Backbone as CSV, one residue per row, in Angstrom:
resi,resn,N_x,N_y,N_z,CA_x,CA_y,CA_z,C_x,C_y,C_z
1,UNK,-0.496,130.291,37.501,-1.473,129.858,37.978,-1.743,128.835,37.424
2,UNK,-2.295,128.627,36.258,-2.414,127.860,35.159,-1.605,126.908,35.559
3,UNK,-0.005,127.151,35.977,0.820,125.578,35.659,0.700,124.431,36.791
4,UNK,-0.153,125.510,38.220,-0.217,124.482,38.808,-0.950,123.080,39.131
5,UNK,-1.799,122.447,38.191,-2.337,121.236,38.574,-1.339,120.686,37.676
6,UNK,-0.863,121.140,36.387,-0.222,119.873,35.587,0.639,119.138,37.088
7,UNK,1.596,120.624,37.254,2.589,120.591,38.337,2.909,119.738,39.388
8,UNK,1.070,119.687,39.715,1.296,119.067,41.335,0.665,117.823,39.929
9,UNK,0.130,117.454,39.463,-0.148,116.068,39.569,0.821,115.059,38.848
10,UNK,2.128,115.680,38.066,3.668,115.156,38.024,3.865,115.277,39.061
11,UNK,3.873,115.919,40.835,4.718,115.670,41.606,3.464,114.347,42.327
12,UNK,2.531,114.694,42.426,1.768,113.321,43.233,1.844,112.033,42.497
13,UNK,2.568,112.447,41.450,2.443,111.426,39.651,3.693,110.416,40.441
14,UNK,4.718,110.311,41.109,5.624,110.604,41.703,6.540,110.147,42.900
15,UNK,5.079,111.028,44.246,5.154,110.730,44.763,5.026,109.202,45.526
16,UNK,3.350,108.888,44.650,2.931,107.629,44.725,3.695,106.622,44.067
17,UNK,4.358,106.855,43.164,4.547,105.858,41.887,5.946,105.115,43.258
18,UNK,6.403,105.035,43.887,7.256,104.750,45.461,6.245,103.655,46.484
19,UNK,5.613,103.720,46.137,4.711,102.467,47.615,3.365,102.345,45.722
20,UNK,3.255,101.298,46.913,1.212,100.530,46.116,0.184,101.756,46.157
21,UNK,0.520,102.221,47.430,-0.740,103.464,47.811,-0.454,103.374,49.174
22,UNK,-1.340,104.661,49.442,-1.071,105.951,51.109,-2.943,105.395,51.372
23,UNK,-3.062,105.651,52.830,-4.708,105.698,52.706,-3.635,106.777,53.875
24,UNK,-5.129,107.359,53.749,-4.908,108.828,54.658,-6.533,109.308,54.821
25,UNK,-6.333,109.847,55.894,-8.116,110.637,56.279,-8.069,111.414,57.000
26,UNK,-8.110,112.918,56.260,-7.809,113.765,56.637,-8.831,115.317,56.357
27,UNK,-9.294,116.288,57.670,-9.805,117.468,57.108,-9.270,118.402,57.123
28,UNK,-9.916,119.258,56.039,-9.542,120.051,55.345,-9.755,121.048,56.325
29,UNK,-8.416,121.875,56.601,-8.261,123.278,57.276,-9.525,124.441,56.875
30,UNK,-9.693,124.504,55.912,-10.224,125.790,55.209,-11.904,125.350,54.834
31,UNK,-11.940,124.482,54.537,-13.312,123.666,54.216,-14.183,122.605,55.197
32,UNK,-13.483,122.228,55.896,-14.123,121.666,56.752,-14.174,120.758,56.257
33,UNK,-14.493,120.067,54.908,-14.704,118.545,54.323,-13.184,117.823,54.560
34,UNK,-13.371,116.858,55.221,-13.024,115.201,55.649,-13.290,114.091,54.137
35,UNK,-11.514,114.001,53.923,-11.697,113.023,53.113,-10.791,111.543,53.079
36,UNK,-11.667,110.751,53.826,-10.882,108.912,53.746,-10.860,108.472,52.223
37,UNK,-9.694,108.637,52.166,-8.891,108.022,50.505,-7.510,106.812,50.738
38,UNK,-8.202,106.173,49.648,-7.191,105.111,49.136,-6.291,106.065,47.974
39,UNK,-5.464,106.599,48.277,-4.353,107.115,46.504,-3.502,106.128,46.436
40,UNK,-3.767,105.783,44.933,-2.750,104.954,44.169,-2.544,105.310,43.034
41,UNK,-0.934,105.057,43.056,-0.994,104.772,41.436,0.288,103.735,40.797
42,UNK,0.337,103.709,39.014,1.052,102.790,39.137,2.318,102.891,39.076
43,UNK,3.397,101.999,39.636,4.929,102.206,39.257,5.497,102.803,38.295
44,UNK,4.946,102.128,37.061,4.943,101.771,35.654,4.594,102.686,34.262
45,UNK,4.616,102.928,33.451,3.743,103.466,32.485,2.980,102.066,31.910
46,UNK,1.903,102.959,31.552,0.998,101.666,31.034,0.667,100.875,32.129
47,UNK,1.045,100.959,33.199,-0.165,99.669,34.042,-1.157,100.111,34.896
48,UNK,-1.752,100.228,34.993,-2.933,100.587,35.983,-3.082,100.378,37.422
49,UNK,-3.806,101.475,38.420,-3.744,101.645,39.688,-5.629,101.895,40.082
50,UNK,-5.945,101.414,41.579,-7.238,101.957,41.510,-6.894,102.905,43.002
51,UNK,-7.767,103.533,42.839,-8.589,104.508,43.815,-9.379,104.544,44.351
52,UNK,-9.772,105.191,45.482,-11.149,104.824,46.249,-11.359,105.909,47.193
53,UNK,-12.230,106.922,47.170,-12.100,108.177,48.066,-14.201,108.483,48.692
54,UNK,-13.897,108.659,50.415,-14.682,109.364,50.838,-15.148,109.931,51.229
55,UNK,-16.005,111.361,50.468,-15.901,112.873,51.084,-16.735,112.819,51.923
56,UNK,-16.705,113.245,52.841,-17.945,114.360,53.602,-17.936,115.881,53.641
57,UNK,-19.166,116.062,53.375,-19.265,117.342,53.406,-19.183,118.234,55.009
58,UNK,-18.550,119.366,55.208,-18.480,119.944,56.440,-19.877,119.879,57.472
59,UNK,-19.520,118.904,58.656,-20.816,119.096,59.780,-21.359,117.994,58.623
60,UNK,-21.245,116.680,58.526,-22.075,115.509,57.997,-21.107,114.741,58.357
61,UNK,-22.660,113.691,59.399,-22.464,112.648,60.010,-21.587,111.422,58.913
62,UNK,-22.086,111.313,58.048,-21.877,110.844,56.757,-21.258,111.176,55.722
63,UNK,-20.750,109.873,54.860,-20.018,110.689,53.316,-21.132,111.255,52.334
64,UNK,-20.746,112.318,52.058,-21.538,112.942,50.735,-21.872,111.651,49.801
65,UNK,-20.549,111.161,49.100,-20.418,110.108,48.146,-19.074,109.284,48.600
66,UNK,-18.962,108.301,47.685,-17.709,107.623,47.371,-17.464,107.691,46.248
67,UNK,-16.344,107.248,45.495,-15.920,108.247,44.473,-14.158,106.397,44.018
68,UNK,-14.969,105.942,43.160,-13.272,105.134,43.020,-13.109,105.701,41.290
69,UNK,-11.937,105.231,40.872,-10.700,105.578,40.119,-9.763,104.624,39.995
70,UNK,-10.429,104.266,38.750,-9.204,103.517,37.437,-8.548,104.822,37.219
71,UNK,-6.273,103.787,37.063,-5.998,105.943,37.304,-4.190,104.234,36.072
72,UNK,-4.712,105.390,34.636,-2.928,105.166,34.429,-2.109,106.227,34.275
73,UNK,-0.712,105.992,33.683,-0.446,107.116,33.372,1.117,106.131,32.060
74,UNK,1.084,107.631,31.017,2.391,107.036,30.019,2.805,108.007,29.130
75,UNK,3.012,108.509,28.092,4.126,108.792,27.944,3.146,110.013,26.673
76,UNK,1.505,109.458,26.598,0.613,109.616,25.807,-0.458,109.201,25.981
77,UNK,-1.995,110.438,25.369,-3.360,110.053,26.428,-3.773,108.657,25.832
78,UNK,-3.086,107.282,25.937,-3.762,106.095,24.696,-4.345,106.026,24.851
79,UNK,-5.775,106.285,26.093,-7.610,105.964,26.301,-7.789,107.602,25.301
80,UNK,-7.891,108.068,24.800,-8.191,109.897,24.751,-9.492,108.936,23.696
81,UNK,-9.107,108.629,22.775,-10.565,107.868,21.122,-11.082,107.411,21.891
82,UNK,-10.458,105.807,22.491,-11.378,104.563,22.799,-11.376,104.952,24.408
83,UNK,-12.235,104.955,24.920,-12.331,105.278,26.884,-13.036,104.160,27.517
84,UNK,-13.746,103.608,26.295,-15.087,102.786,27.218,-14.146,102.191,28.172
85,UNK,-15.234,101.688,29.500,-14.760,100.237,30.443,-15.587,99.220,30.307
86,UNK,-15.127,97.968,30.009,-16.364,97.491,30.737,-15.182,96.308,31.894
87,UNK,-16.656,95.532,32.747,-15.882,94.797,34.267,-17.021,93.941,34.454
88,UNK,-16.156,92.921,34.971,-15.956,92.239,35.858,-16.084,91.402,37.215
89,UNK,-16.632,91.442,37.629,-16.358,91.002,39.068,-17.257,89.851,39.641
90,UNK,-15.428,89.035,40.104,-16.084,87.781,40.316,-16.396,86.856,38.829
91,UNK,-15.830,87.037,38.370,-16.252,86.682,36.919,-17.787,86.732,36.161
92,UNK,-18.202,88.039,36.678,-20.056,88.126,36.401,-19.565,89.298,35.483
93,UNK,-20.534,90.133,34.538,-19.884,91.298,33.726,-20.599,91.720,35.007
94,UNK,-20.378,93.113,35.083,-21.497,94.427,35.674,-21.289,95.610,35.355
95,UNK,-22.438,95.986,35.122,-23.584,97.396,34.243,-23.068,98.330,34.786
96,UNK,-22.745,97.857,36.152,-23.271,99.272,37.365,-21.675,100.142,36.739
97,UNK,-20.642,99.538,36.412,-19.304,100.238,36.802,-18.610,100.730,34.946
98,UNK,-19.659,102.131,35.113,-19.798,103.236,33.524,-18.564,104.476,34.204
99,UNK,-17.886,104.519,34.423,-16.571,105.422,34.223,-17.269,106.067,33.182
100,UNK,-16.758,107.415,34.390,-16.209,108.819,33.056,-14.388,109.009,33.058
101,UNK,-14.152,109.559,31.786,-12.931,109.657,31.065,-12.359,110.938,31.284
102,UNK,-11.239,111.372,32.366,-10.658,112.189,32.189,-9.040,112.536,31.500
103,UNK,-8.141,113.070,31.085,-6.719,113.111,31.050,-5.978,114.194,31.938
104,UNK,-4.968,114.548,32.092,-3.999,115.867,32.416,-2.532,115.292,32.050
105,UNK,-2.668,116.018,31.123,-0.706,115.657,30.689,0.128,117.134,31.343
106,UNK,1.527,116.839,31.837,2.207,117.297,32.330,3.670,117.157,32.077
107,UNK,4.536,118.364,31.571,5.505,117.548,30.729,5.395,116.797,29.361
108,UNK,6.198,115.509,29.780,6.528,114.035,28.908,5.350,113.331,29.231
109,UNK,4.281,113.480,30.616,3.392,112.772,31.039,2.470,112.768,31.172
110,UNK,1.290,112.179,30.630,0.304,112.642,30.706,-0.837,111.239,31.717
111,UNK,-1.398,111.603,32.803,-2.072,110.318,33.648,-3.828,110.304,33.008
112,UNK,-4.325,109.443,33.383,-5.360,108.953,32.570,-6.568,108.362,33.978
113,UNK,-7.788,109.002,33.774,-8.415,108.530,34.875,-9.744,108.105,34.410
114,UNK,-10.098,107.147,35.051,-11.448,106.581,34.773,-12.413,106.968,36.189
115,UNK,-13.551,107.472,36.685,-13.916,108.081,37.325,-15.342,107.512,38.485
116,UNK,-16.193,106.648,38.879,-16.986,106.876,39.124,-17.180,106.685,40.488
117,UNK,-18.754,107.599,41.222,-19.169,108.169,41.763,-20.095,106.762,42.076
118,UNK,-19.793,105.964,43.291,-20.647,104.941,44.154,-20.925,105.244,45.455
119,UNK,-22.401,104.819,45.754,-22.627,104.638,47.015,-21.666,103.673,47.725
120,UNK,-22.575,103.504,49.153,-21.673,102.614,50.167,-22.386,101.504,49.430
121,UNK,-23.060,100.581,49.562,-23.717,99.570,48.995,-22.667,99.045,47.702
122,UNK,-22.887,99.980,47.020,-22.301,99.157,45.699,-20.415,99.251,45.758
123,UNK,-20.154,100.088,46.801,-18.265,100.745,46.816,-18.677,98.811,48.284
124,UNK,-19.631,98.632,48.799,-19.191,97.106,50.173,-19.263,95.886,48.711
125,UNK,-20.593,95.932,47.991,-20.384,94.997,47.179,-19.240,94.781,47.023
126,UNK,-17.816,95.621,45.940,-16.895,95.827,45.388,-16.037,95.777,45.969
127,UNK,-15.844,95.631,47.506,-14.950,94.963,48.243,-14.701,93.982,48.510
128,UNK,-15.924,93.565,48.945,-16.358,91.943,49.211,-16.117,90.957,47.663
129,UNK,-16.132,91.607,46.692,-14.940,90.563,45.894,-14.067,90.287,45.982
130,UNK,-13.208,89.257,44.877,-11.846,88.039,45.067,-11.648,88.577,44.318
131,UNK,-11.686,88.828,43.172,-11.409,89.232,41.819,-12.473,90.540,41.641
132,UNK,-12.047,92.037,40.692,-12.232,92.848,39.688,-11.507,92.884,38.655
133,UNK,-11.820,92.704,37.912,-11.720,92.176,35.872,-11.743,93.574,35.308
134,UNK,-11.314,94.236,35.045,-11.903,95.436,33.786,-11.182,95.455,31.961
135,UNK,-11.521,96.001,31.524,-11.172,95.648,30.050,-11.577,97.399,30.063
136,UNK,-10.260,98.068,29.441,-10.342,99.276,28.929,-9.746,99.425,26.736
137,UNK,-10.723,99.981,26.104,-11.035,99.481,24.632,-10.384,97.937,25.158
138,UNK,-9.307,97.297,24.053,-8.904,96.346,24.434,-7.639,96.173,25.473
139,UNK,-7.295,96.433,26.330,-6.352,96.494,27.373,-6.729,95.549,28.617
140,UNK,-6.999,94.212,28.881,-7.460,94.230,30.430,-6.029,94.537,30.746
141,UNK,-6.923,93.816,32.540,-6.330,94.358,33.845,-7.604,93.682,35.121
142,UNK,-6.273,93.428,36.324,-7.018,93.641,37.376,-7.289,94.335,38.114
143,UNK,-7.877,94.897,39.726,-7.142,95.596,40.558,-6.369,94.640,41.574
144,UNK,-5.262,95.094,41.844,-4.510,94.661,42.540,-4.774,94.282,44.002
145,UNK,-4.431,92.774,44.396,-4.660,93.240,45.940,-4.886,94.610,46.965
146,UNK,-3.625,95.341,46.879,-3.150,96.379,47.548,-4.110,97.130,47.644
147,UNK,-4.775,97.070,45.735,-5.562,98.299,45.908,-7.482,97.869,46.579
148,UNK,-7.261,96.848,46.639,-8.906,96.064,47.227,-8.932,96.067,48.833
149,UNK,-7.277,96.312,48.980,-7.554,95.861,50.824,-7.349,97.618,50.853
150,UNK,-6.658,98.209,49.706,-7.003,100.392,50.224,-8.505,100.374,50.126
151,UNK,-9.441,100.249,49.172,-11.133,99.814,49.752,-11.602,99.523,50.299
152,UNK,-11.324,98.255,51.110,-12.132,97.850,52.141,-10.810,99.386,53.649
153,UNK,-10.104,99.408,53.172,-9.476,100.590,54.428,-10.369,101.892,54.092
154,UNK,-10.831,102.136,53.257,-12.059,103.344,53.256,-13.353,102.658,54.071
155,UNK,-13.309,101.738,53.268,-15.062,101.247,54.150,-14.795,101.121,55.512
156,UNK,-14.371,100.142,56.098,-13.780,100.909,57.808,-13.402,101.465,58.170
157,UNK,-12.990,102.359,57.700,-13.111,104.134,58.345,-14.452,105.068,57.882
158,UNK,-14.931,104.703,57.217,-16.732,105.257,56.927,-17.267,104.637,57.693
159,UNK,-17.545,103.938,58.776,-18.822,102.982,59.271,-20.138,103.580,60.012
């Protein structure tokens, strides 16, 4: 039982890595909760991708919350000791994007995640940006156009 999470993480990693991202709108048949999500993982180690999810609790007419997630993977937890993030939205420093770090190791791969729960207004603001850039410690990157479109798909599906 304790190996399910790491095995699932590796399976998820390899199922997503073949494509830029996957849009899903599913209702869990056991809980009745609905998740509208854009799941994305980088195709190569030490690159980043950006995922978005809206979760509707059973019977709720609107999402209980939205979450965005910056994800990377590699041979080790590169950011375990230094995992603060800085963000630029269309070139302007964004103080609202403080992320929570977590890591999952399975075999020789480690998936590192930076999660942030946001409200709809904040997600709309991010989705309307032309360019979102980030810095994790000294590593810089930007959100891909594919992941920006995925975020917009989640917003459109949760009107």
